[in-house]
XYZ file of C-alpha atoms in Angstrom:
283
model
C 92.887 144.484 103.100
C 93.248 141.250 105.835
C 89.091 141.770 105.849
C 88.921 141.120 102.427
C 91.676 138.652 102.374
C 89.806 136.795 105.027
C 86.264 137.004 103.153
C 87.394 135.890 99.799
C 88.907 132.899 101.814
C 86.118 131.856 103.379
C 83.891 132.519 100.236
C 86.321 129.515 99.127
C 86.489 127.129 101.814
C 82.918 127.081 102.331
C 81.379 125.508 99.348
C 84.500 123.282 99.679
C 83.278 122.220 103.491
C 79.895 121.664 102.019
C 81.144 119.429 99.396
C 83.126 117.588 101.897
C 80.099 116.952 104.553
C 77.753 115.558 101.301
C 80.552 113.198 100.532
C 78.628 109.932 101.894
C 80.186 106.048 101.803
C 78.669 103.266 99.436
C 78.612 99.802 99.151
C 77.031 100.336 95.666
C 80.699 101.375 93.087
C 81.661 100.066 90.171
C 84.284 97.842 92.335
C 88.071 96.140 91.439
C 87.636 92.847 91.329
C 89.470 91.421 94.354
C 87.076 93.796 96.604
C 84.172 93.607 94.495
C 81.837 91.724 97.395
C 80.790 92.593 100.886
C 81.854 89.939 103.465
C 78.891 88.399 105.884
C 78.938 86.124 108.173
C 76.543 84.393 110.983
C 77.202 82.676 114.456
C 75.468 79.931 115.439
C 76.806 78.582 118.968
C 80.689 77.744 117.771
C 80.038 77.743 113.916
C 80.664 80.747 111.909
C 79.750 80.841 108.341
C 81.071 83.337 106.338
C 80.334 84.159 102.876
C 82.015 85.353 99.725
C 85.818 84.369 101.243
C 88.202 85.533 99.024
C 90.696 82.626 96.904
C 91.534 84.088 93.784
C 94.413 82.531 91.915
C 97.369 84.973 90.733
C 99.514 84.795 88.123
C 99.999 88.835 88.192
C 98.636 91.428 89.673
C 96.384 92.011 86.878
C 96.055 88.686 85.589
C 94.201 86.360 87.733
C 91.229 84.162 88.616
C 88.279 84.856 90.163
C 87.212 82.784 93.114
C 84.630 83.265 95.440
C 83.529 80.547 98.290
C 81.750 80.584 101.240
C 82.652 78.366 104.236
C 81.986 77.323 107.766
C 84.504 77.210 110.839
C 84.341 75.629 114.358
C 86.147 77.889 116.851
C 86.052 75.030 119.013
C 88.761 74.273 116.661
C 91.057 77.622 117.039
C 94.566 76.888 117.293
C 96.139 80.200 116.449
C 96.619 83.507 115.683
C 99.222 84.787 113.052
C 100.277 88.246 112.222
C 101.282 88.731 108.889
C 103.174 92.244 108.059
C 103.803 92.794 104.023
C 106.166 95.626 103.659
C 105.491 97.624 100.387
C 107.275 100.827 101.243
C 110.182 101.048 102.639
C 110.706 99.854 106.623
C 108.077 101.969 108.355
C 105.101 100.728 106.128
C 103.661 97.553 105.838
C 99.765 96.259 105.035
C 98.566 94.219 108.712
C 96.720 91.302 108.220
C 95.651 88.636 110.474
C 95.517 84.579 109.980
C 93.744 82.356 111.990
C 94.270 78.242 112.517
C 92.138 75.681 112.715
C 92.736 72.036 113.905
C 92.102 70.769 110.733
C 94.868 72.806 109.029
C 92.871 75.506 107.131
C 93.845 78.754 107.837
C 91.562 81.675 107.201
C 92.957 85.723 106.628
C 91.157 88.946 107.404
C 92.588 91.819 105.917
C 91.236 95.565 106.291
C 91.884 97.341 103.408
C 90.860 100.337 100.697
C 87.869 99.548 98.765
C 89.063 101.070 95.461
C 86.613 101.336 92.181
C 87.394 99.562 89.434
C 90.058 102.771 87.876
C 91.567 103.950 91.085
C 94.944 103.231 92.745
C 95.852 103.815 96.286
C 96.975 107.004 97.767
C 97.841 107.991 100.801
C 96.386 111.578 99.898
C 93.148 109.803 98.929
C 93.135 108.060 102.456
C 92.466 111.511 104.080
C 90.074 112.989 101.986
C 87.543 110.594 101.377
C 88.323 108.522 98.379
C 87.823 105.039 99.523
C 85.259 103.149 100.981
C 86.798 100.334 104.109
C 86.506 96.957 103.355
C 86.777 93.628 105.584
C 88.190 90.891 103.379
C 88.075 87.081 104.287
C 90.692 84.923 101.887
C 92.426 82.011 102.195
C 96.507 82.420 102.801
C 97.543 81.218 99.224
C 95.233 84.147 97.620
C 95.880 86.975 100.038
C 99.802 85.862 101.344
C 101.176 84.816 97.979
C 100.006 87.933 95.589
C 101.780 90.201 97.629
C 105.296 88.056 98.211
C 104.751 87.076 94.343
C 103.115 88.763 91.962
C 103.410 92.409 94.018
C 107.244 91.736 95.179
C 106.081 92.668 98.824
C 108.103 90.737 101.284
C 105.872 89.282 103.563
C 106.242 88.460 107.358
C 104.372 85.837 109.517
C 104.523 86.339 113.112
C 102.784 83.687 115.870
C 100.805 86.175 118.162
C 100.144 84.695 121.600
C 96.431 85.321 122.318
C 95.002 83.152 124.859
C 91.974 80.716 123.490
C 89.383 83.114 124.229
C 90.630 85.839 123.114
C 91.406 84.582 119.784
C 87.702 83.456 119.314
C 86.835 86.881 120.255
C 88.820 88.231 117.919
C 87.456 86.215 114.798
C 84.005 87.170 116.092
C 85.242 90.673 115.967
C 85.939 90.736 112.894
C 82.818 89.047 111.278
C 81.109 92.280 113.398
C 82.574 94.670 111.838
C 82.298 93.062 108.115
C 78.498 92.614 108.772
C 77.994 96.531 110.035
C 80.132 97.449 107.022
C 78.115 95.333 104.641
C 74.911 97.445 106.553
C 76.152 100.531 106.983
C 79.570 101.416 104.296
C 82.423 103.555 105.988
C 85.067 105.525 104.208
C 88.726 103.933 105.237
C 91.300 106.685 106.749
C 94.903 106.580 106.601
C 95.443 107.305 110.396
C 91.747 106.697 111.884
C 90.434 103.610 110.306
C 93.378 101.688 108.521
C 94.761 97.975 108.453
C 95.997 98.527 111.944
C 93.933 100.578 113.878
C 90.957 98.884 113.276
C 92.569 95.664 114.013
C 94.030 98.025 117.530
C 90.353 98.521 118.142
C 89.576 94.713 118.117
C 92.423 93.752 120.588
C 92.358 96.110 122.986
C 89.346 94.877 124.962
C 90.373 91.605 125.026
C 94.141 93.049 126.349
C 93.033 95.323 129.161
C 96.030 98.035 129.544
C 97.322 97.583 125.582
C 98.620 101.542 125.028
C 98.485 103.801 122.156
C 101.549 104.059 120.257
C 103.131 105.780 117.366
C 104.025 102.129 115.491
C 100.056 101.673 115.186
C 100.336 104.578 112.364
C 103.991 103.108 111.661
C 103.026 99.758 111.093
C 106.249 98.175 110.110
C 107.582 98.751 113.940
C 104.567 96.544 115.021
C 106.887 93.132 115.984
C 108.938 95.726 118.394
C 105.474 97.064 119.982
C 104.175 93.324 120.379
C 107.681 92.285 121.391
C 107.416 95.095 124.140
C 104.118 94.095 125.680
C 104.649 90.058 125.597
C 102.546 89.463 122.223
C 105.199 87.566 120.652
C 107.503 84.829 121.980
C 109.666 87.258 124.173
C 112.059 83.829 124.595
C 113.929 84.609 121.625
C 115.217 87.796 120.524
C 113.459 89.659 118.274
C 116.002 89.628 115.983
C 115.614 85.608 115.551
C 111.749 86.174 115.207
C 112.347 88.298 112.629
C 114.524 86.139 110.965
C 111.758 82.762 110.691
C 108.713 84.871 110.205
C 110.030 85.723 106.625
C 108.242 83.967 104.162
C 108.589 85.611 101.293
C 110.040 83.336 99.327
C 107.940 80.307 100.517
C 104.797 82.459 99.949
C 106.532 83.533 96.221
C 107.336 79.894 94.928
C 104.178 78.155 96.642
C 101.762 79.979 94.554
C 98.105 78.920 94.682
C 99.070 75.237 95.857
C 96.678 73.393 98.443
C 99.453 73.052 101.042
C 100.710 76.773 100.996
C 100.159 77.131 104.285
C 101.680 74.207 105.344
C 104.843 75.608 103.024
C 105.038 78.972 104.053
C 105.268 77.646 107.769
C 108.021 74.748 106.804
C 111.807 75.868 107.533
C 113.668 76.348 104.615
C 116.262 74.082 105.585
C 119.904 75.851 106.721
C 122.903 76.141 104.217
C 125.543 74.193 104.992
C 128.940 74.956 103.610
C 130.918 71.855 103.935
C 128.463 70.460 101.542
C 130.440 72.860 98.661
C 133.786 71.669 99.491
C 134.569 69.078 96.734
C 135.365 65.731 98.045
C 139.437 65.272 97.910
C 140.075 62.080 95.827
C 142.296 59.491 97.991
């Protein structure tokens, strides 16, 4: 009876295993919008010109417009490296996503993320077996930072990293080689093995020799107390404090598409004082 059990089982599973090795990646799906093109970009000494950067304008997350720009950057010009960590699902889970500063105030996100088709929704399920391509996307902070603290209701975290020079300019180039060999050669995203964080993992840990594997790169919402722990934040302050000013979700909310968003987001709100609600006493 176990023979037979056993045959029938793997008269199953192995049509099912030959489905699952002809499942091949594609750059060529009927795509949602805010993924629909392949980021490029070329390196000529410190230029980098990327193309099809990301600036949509939200007023929901269905009701938006379309922008699409290319644009050059000088890392001669790098002045920093932000994390930004938008929680979506509960404390454990949040979406990685990395900003980078220029001298001349522009700030430029790269985001690894699902490449869903035009009727699909994220799953984690899906994220295991296949459904979704990986996509690199390049956006400006008021498209990619203010949909998800506004129009999603994620609340969104930005978090100074400290990178030395080189390394962040190693790190931008990093990522505009792995958008050009996905624009060459399409990979499907996983949910542990090629996600938001990992991929970003990948990146950093040649340029931070010794950088260990750890359970909060699958847990992503733990990331400030791995960076804390290995001197990637401002280990000055307590963590608790950093926590505290990177929130910007409400900045990021009520900026919306505005020019200086990323001048906002990064402006104090200023501190509540409460002898200012005391009524004056009348002499």
């Amino acid at each position: 009876m176990a023979r037979w059990t056993f045959a029938a089982l793997a008269l199953l599973l192995i049509p099912l295993a030959v489905w699952w090795l002809s499942l091949e990646p594609s750059n060529d799906r009927d795509w949602a919008d805010d993924v629909s093109r392949t980021l490029r970009g070329s390196v000529h000494g410190s230029l980098v010109t990327l193309h099809d950067i990301r600036d949509f304008d939200w007023r929901s997350d269905t009701d938006y417009t379309a922008r699409w720009h290319d644009g050059t950057y000088d890392l001669d010009t790098l002045t920093s490296v932000d994390m930004a960590l938008s929680y979506w699902m509960g404390p454990a889970i949040a979406h990685t996503l990395v900003s980078f500063g220029f001298a001349d105030g522009r700030h430029l996100v790269f985001s690894v993320e699902i490449r869903r088709e035009r009727d699909e929704a994220f799953s984690t399920l899906g994220g295991f077996i296949k459904q979704f391509e990986l996509a690199i996307v390049a956006a400006e902070e008021r498209d990619i930072l203010h949909v998800r603290a506004g129009p999603r209701g994620e609340q969104v975290f930005l978090y100074p990293v400290r990178l030395p020079v080189p390394a962040m300019r190693a790190l931008f180039l990093s990522y505009v080689e792995r958008a050009n060999q996905l624009a060459d050669e399409p990979r499907f995203y996983h949910t542990l093995t090629a996600n938001c964080t990992t991929l970003v993992y990948d990146m950093v840990r040649p340029l931070v020799p010794g950088l260990p594997l750890d359970i909060r790169l699958i847990l992503s919402g733990y990331l400030p107390e791995y960076l804390y722990k290995h001197h990637g934040l401002d280990t000055s302050l307590p963590l608790d404090t950093l926590r505290a000013r990177a929130d910007i979700t409400r900045r990021a909310a009520q900026a919306g598409p505005a020019l200086e968003f990323s001048q906002r987001i990064r402006t104090p709100e200023p501190r509540h004082d409460p002898t200012r609600d005391t009524p004056a006493q009348s002499s």
